XYZ file of C-alpha atoms in Angstrom:
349
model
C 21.514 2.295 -5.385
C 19.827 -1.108 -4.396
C 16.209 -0.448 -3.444
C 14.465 -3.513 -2.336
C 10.368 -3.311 -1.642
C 8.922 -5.771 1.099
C 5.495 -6.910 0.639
C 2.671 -9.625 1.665
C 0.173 -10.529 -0.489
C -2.655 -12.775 -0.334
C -5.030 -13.131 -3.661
C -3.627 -9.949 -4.995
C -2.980 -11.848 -8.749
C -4.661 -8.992 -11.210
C -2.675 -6.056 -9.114
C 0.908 -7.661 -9.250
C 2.235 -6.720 -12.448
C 1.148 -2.502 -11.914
C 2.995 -2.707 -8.447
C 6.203 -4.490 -10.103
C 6.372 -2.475 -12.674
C 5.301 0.815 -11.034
C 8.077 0.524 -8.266
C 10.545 -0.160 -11.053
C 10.321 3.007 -12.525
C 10.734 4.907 -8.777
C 14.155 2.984 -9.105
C 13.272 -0.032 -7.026
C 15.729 -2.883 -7.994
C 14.479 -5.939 -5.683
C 11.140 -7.190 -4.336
C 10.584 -9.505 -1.549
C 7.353 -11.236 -1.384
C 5.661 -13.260 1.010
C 2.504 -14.797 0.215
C -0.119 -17.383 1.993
C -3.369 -19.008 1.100
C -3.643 -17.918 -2.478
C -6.487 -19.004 -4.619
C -6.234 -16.981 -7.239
C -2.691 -17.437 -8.437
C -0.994 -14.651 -6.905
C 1.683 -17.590 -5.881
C 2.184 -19.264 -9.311
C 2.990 -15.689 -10.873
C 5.352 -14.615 -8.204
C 7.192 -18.076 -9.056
C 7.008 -17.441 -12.358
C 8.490 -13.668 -12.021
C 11.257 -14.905 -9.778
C 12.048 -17.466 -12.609
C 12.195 -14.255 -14.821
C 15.334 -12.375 -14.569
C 15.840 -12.164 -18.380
C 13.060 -9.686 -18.208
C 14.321 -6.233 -18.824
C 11.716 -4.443 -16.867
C 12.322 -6.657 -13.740
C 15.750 -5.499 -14.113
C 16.561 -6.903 -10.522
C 15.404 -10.030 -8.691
C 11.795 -11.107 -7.699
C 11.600 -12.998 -4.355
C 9.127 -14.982 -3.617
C 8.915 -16.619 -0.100
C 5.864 -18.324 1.812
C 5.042 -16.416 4.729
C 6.218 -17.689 7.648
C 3.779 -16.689 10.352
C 2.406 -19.744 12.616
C -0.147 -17.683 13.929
C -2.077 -14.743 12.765
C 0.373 -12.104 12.721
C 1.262 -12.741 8.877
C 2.956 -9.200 8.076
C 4.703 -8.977 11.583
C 6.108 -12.597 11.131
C 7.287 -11.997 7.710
C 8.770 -8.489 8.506
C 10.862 -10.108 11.175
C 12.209 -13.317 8.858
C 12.689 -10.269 5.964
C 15.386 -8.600 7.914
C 17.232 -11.666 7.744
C 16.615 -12.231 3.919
C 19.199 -11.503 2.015
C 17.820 -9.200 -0.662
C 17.335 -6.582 2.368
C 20.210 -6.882 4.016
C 22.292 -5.678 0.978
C 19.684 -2.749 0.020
C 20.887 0.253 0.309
C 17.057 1.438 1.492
C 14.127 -1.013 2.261
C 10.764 -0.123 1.201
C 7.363 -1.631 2.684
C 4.588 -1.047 1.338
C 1.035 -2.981 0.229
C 0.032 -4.212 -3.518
C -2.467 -1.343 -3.200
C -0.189 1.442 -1.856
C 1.548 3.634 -4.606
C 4.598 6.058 -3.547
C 4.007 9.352 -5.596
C 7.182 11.194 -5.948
C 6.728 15.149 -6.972
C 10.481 16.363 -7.052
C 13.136 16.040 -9.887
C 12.766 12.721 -11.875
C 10.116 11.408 -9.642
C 11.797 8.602 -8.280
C 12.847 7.325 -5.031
C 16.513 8.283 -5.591
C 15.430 11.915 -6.029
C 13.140 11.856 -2.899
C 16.145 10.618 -1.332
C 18.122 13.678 -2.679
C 15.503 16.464 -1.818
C 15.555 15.084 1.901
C 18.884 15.554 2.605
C 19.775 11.998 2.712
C 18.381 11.065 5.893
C 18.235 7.905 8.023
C 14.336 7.196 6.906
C 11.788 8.878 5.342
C 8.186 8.477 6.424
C 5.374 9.424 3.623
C 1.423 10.392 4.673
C -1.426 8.209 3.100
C -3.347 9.525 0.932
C -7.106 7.751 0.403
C -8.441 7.116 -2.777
C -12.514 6.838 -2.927
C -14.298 3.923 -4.749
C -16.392 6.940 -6.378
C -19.370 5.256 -7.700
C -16.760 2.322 -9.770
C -18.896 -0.948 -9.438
C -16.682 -3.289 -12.238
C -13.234 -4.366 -11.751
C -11.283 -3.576 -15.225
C -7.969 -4.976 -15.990
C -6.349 -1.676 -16.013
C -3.914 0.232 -13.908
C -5.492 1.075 -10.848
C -3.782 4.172 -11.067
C -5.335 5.424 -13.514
C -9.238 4.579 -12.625
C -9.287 5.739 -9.232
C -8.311 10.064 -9.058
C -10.448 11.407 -6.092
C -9.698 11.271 -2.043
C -10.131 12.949 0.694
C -8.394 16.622 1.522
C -5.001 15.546 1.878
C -4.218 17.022 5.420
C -7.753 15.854 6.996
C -9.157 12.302 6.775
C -11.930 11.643 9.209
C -11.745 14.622 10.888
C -8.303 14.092 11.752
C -5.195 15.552 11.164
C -3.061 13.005 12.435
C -2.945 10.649 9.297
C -0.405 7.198 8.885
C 2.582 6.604 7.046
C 5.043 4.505 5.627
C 8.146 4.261 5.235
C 11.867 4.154 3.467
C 14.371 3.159 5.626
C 18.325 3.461 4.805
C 20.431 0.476 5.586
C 22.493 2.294 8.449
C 19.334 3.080 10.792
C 19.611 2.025 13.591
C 17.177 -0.596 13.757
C 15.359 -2.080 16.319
C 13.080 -4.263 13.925
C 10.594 -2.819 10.794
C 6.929 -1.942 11.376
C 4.695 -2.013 8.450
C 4.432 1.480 9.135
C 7.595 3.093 10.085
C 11.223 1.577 11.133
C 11.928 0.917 15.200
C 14.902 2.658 17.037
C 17.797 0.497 18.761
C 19.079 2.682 21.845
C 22.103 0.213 21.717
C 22.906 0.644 17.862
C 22.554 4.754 17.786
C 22.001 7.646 19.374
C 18.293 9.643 18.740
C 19.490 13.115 18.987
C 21.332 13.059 15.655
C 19.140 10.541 13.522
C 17.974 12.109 10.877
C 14.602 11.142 10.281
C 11.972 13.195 7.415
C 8.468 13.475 6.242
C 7.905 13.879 2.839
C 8.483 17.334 2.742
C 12.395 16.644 4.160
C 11.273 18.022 7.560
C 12.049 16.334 10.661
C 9.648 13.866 12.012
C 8.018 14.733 15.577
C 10.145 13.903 18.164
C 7.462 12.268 19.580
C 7.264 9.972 16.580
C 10.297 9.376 16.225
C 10.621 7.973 19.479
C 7.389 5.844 19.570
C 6.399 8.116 22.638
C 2.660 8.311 22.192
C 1.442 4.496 21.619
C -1.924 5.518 19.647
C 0.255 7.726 17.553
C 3.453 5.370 16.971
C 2.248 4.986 13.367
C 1.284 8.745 12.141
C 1.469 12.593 12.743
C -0.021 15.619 11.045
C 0.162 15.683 7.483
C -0.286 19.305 7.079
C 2.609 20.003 5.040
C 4.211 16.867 4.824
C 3.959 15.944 0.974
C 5.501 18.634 -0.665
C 7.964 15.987 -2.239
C 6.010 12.735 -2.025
C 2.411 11.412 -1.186
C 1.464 7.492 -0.675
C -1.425 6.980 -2.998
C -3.302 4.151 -1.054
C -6.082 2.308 -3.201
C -7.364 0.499 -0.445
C -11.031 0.305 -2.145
C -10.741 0.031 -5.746
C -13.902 -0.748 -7.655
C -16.991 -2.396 -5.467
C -16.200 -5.947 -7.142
C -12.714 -6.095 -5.995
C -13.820 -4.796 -2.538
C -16.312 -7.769 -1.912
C -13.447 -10.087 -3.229
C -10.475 -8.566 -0.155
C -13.672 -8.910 1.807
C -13.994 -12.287 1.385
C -9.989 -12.766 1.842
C -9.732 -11.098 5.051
C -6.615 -8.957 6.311
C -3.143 -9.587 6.531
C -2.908 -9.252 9.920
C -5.655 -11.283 11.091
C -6.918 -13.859 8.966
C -10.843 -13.594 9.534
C -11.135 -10.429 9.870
C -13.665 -9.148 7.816
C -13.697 -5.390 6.473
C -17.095 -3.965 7.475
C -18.704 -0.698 5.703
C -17.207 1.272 8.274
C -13.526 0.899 6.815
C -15.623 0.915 3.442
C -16.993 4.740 3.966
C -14.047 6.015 5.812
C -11.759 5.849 2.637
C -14.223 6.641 0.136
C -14.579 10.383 0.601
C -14.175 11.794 -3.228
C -14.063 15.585 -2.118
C -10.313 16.285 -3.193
C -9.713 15.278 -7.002
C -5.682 14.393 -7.737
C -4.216 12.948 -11.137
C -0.748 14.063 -10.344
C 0.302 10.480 -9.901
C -0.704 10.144 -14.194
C 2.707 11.646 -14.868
C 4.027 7.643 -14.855
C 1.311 6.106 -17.110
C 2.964 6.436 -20.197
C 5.805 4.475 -18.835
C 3.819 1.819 -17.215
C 2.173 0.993 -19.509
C 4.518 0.277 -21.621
C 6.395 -1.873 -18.887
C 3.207 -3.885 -18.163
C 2.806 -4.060 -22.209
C 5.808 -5.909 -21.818
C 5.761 -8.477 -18.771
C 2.114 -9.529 -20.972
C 3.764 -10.023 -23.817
C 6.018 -13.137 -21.955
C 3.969 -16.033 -22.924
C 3.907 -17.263 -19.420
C 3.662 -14.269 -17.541
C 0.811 -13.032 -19.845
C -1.126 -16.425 -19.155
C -0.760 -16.160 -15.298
C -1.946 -13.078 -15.391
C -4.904 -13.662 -17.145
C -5.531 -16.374 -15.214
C -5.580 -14.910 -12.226
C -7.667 -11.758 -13.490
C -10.342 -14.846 -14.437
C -10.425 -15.958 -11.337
C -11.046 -12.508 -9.575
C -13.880 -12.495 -11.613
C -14.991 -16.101 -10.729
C -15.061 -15.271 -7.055
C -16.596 -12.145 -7.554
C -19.571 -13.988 -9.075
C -19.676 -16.457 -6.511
C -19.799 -14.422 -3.571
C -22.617 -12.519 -5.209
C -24.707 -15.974 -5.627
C -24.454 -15.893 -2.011
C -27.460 -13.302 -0.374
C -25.346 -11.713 2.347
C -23.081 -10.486 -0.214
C -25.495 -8.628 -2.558
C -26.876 -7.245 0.081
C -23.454 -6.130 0.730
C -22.575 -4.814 -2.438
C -26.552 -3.224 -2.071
C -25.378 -1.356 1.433
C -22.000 -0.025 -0.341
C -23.543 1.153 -3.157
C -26.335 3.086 -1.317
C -23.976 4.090 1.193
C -23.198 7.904 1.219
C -19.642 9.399 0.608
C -18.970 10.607 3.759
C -16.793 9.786 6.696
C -19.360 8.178 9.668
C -18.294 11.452 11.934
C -18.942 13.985 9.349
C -21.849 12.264 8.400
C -23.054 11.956 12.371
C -22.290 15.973 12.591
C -24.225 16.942 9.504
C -27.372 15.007 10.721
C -27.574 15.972 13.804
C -27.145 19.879 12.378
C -30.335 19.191 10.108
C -27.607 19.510 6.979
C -28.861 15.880 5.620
């Protein structure tokens, strides 16, 4: 089975080498990555991995592409030129997913193929985010993110609401319209909707409502209650406060200045749920990041660009407006805004 993962990355150097290796061992065999703007050698390491085939834990190919977006739209460009690419049009499924976004498989041998298996083979499957807090982590450490970051929010509930986003594996023979970041988009003229199969992560059919892109504030999620009985999406949108002020500083993928304020900040780091369940792969990786180090040139672009995450991080704190933004996030309370709102205005804080 040829499993290719879709990405776009911008200054995401010291993450790389957990997402390569972690997606190997869910059995992804290709990676397509488009990058743009990088100052902290995200680009020279892709180019060097690509170079790389003789590495047995790449076992597959690494390519590396410059994103082709003109305007601001970079993951909606690239998305578009990466269904043309072809290391996804011979995949036999097409994952996208981010550099901080982790698919936790629960069933058989934890990997995509068995996820695959335990929903019935379907057309796509479409896995609930899960947020991971910053819980009180100031430093950045050049460890697997995985295994620094273990609390979220109650799985079926973030916010206050039930209706929480995916993303999502799509087989080669959907019908496709064009990918979303989020989920795949249906082609009336390439299939019919009544007998696309289409699961959560629990192998249950996806709202028909979803499925069909009916509700446009809702084209992206649906309730999660029960959806990750055989996978969750670990999303490590925060990590520690140091890398937070540096993907501050870089802005989004989708829009180039936008800046993440401490709204986006507070809504992900609620720690009240606690879940390690995603530890059952250390072992593995690290051994398989042991090993892309221990290339001589891999090892040094990696450490390079680790150095320079560290670099920027100083120098945005020389700069006043962000201490006092690492000041507001650290005094900032655990809560979502709403719940926070509600418990005030109750006389609970």
């Amino acid at each position: 089975m040829r499993i290719t993962a879709v990405t776009c990355v911008k200054n995401e150097g010291p993450f790389l080498l957990e997402w390569i290796a972690f997606n190997r061992l869910l059995g992804v065999t290709d990676f397509l990555f488009y990058s743009n703007d990088c100052s902290d050698g995200t680009d020279r390491l892709l180019d060097a991995l690509a170079a790389r085939e003789d590495l047995e834990v790449l076992a597959g190919r690494v390519v590396h592409l410059p994103n082709p977006a003109e305007g601001r739209n970079y993951q909606m460009e690239a998305l578009k030129d990466a269904a043309h690419q072809q290391v996804v049009k011979r995949a036999d499924w097409v994952w996208i997913a981010d550099v901080d976004e982790f698919l936790n498989i629960h069933v058989g041998d934890h990997t995509i193929p068995a996820l695959i298996e335990a929903c019935g083979d379907p057309a796509a499957i479409s896995v609930h985010f899960q947020f991971f807090a910053n819980d009180g982590i100031d430093a950045f450490e050049d460890r697997p993110v995985i295994a620094q970051f273990t609390r979220s929010h109650n799985p079926d509930i973030w916010c206050g609401e039930t209706a929480i986003e995916v993303k999502s594996l799509t087989r080669k023979d959907f019908p496709l319209q064009y990918f979303g970041a989020h989920r795949p988009f249906f082609s009336e003229r390439k299939g019919d909707k009544k007998s696309l199969a289409w699961t959560d992560g629990s192998g249950r059919k996806v709202p028909h409502r979803f499925l069909v892109a009916a509700n446009p504030r809702r084209i992206r999620k649906f309730p999660a209650k029960g959806a990750r009985d055989f996978a969750t999406l670990n999303h490590y949108a925060l990590r520690s406060l140091d890398s937070y002020l540096v993907k501050n500083d870089r802005g989004d993928v989708n829009r180039e200045n936008r800046a993440f304020d401490d709204t986006y900040w507070r809504e992900r780091n609620d720690p009240a749920w606690q879940d390690t369940s995603v530890a059952r792969y250390l072992p593995e990786l690290e051994a398989a990041l042991e090993a892309l180090k221990a290339d001589a040139e891999i090892g040094a672009l990696h450490a390079e660009a680790v150095q320079l995450h560290r670099e920027k991080r100083d120098a945005l704190l020389a700069q006043p407006a962000y201490m006092q933004m690492q000041e507001q996030l650290r005094r900032a309370r655990a809560l979502p805004p709403d719940e926070e709102a509600m418990l005030l205005e109750m006389g609970m804080l």
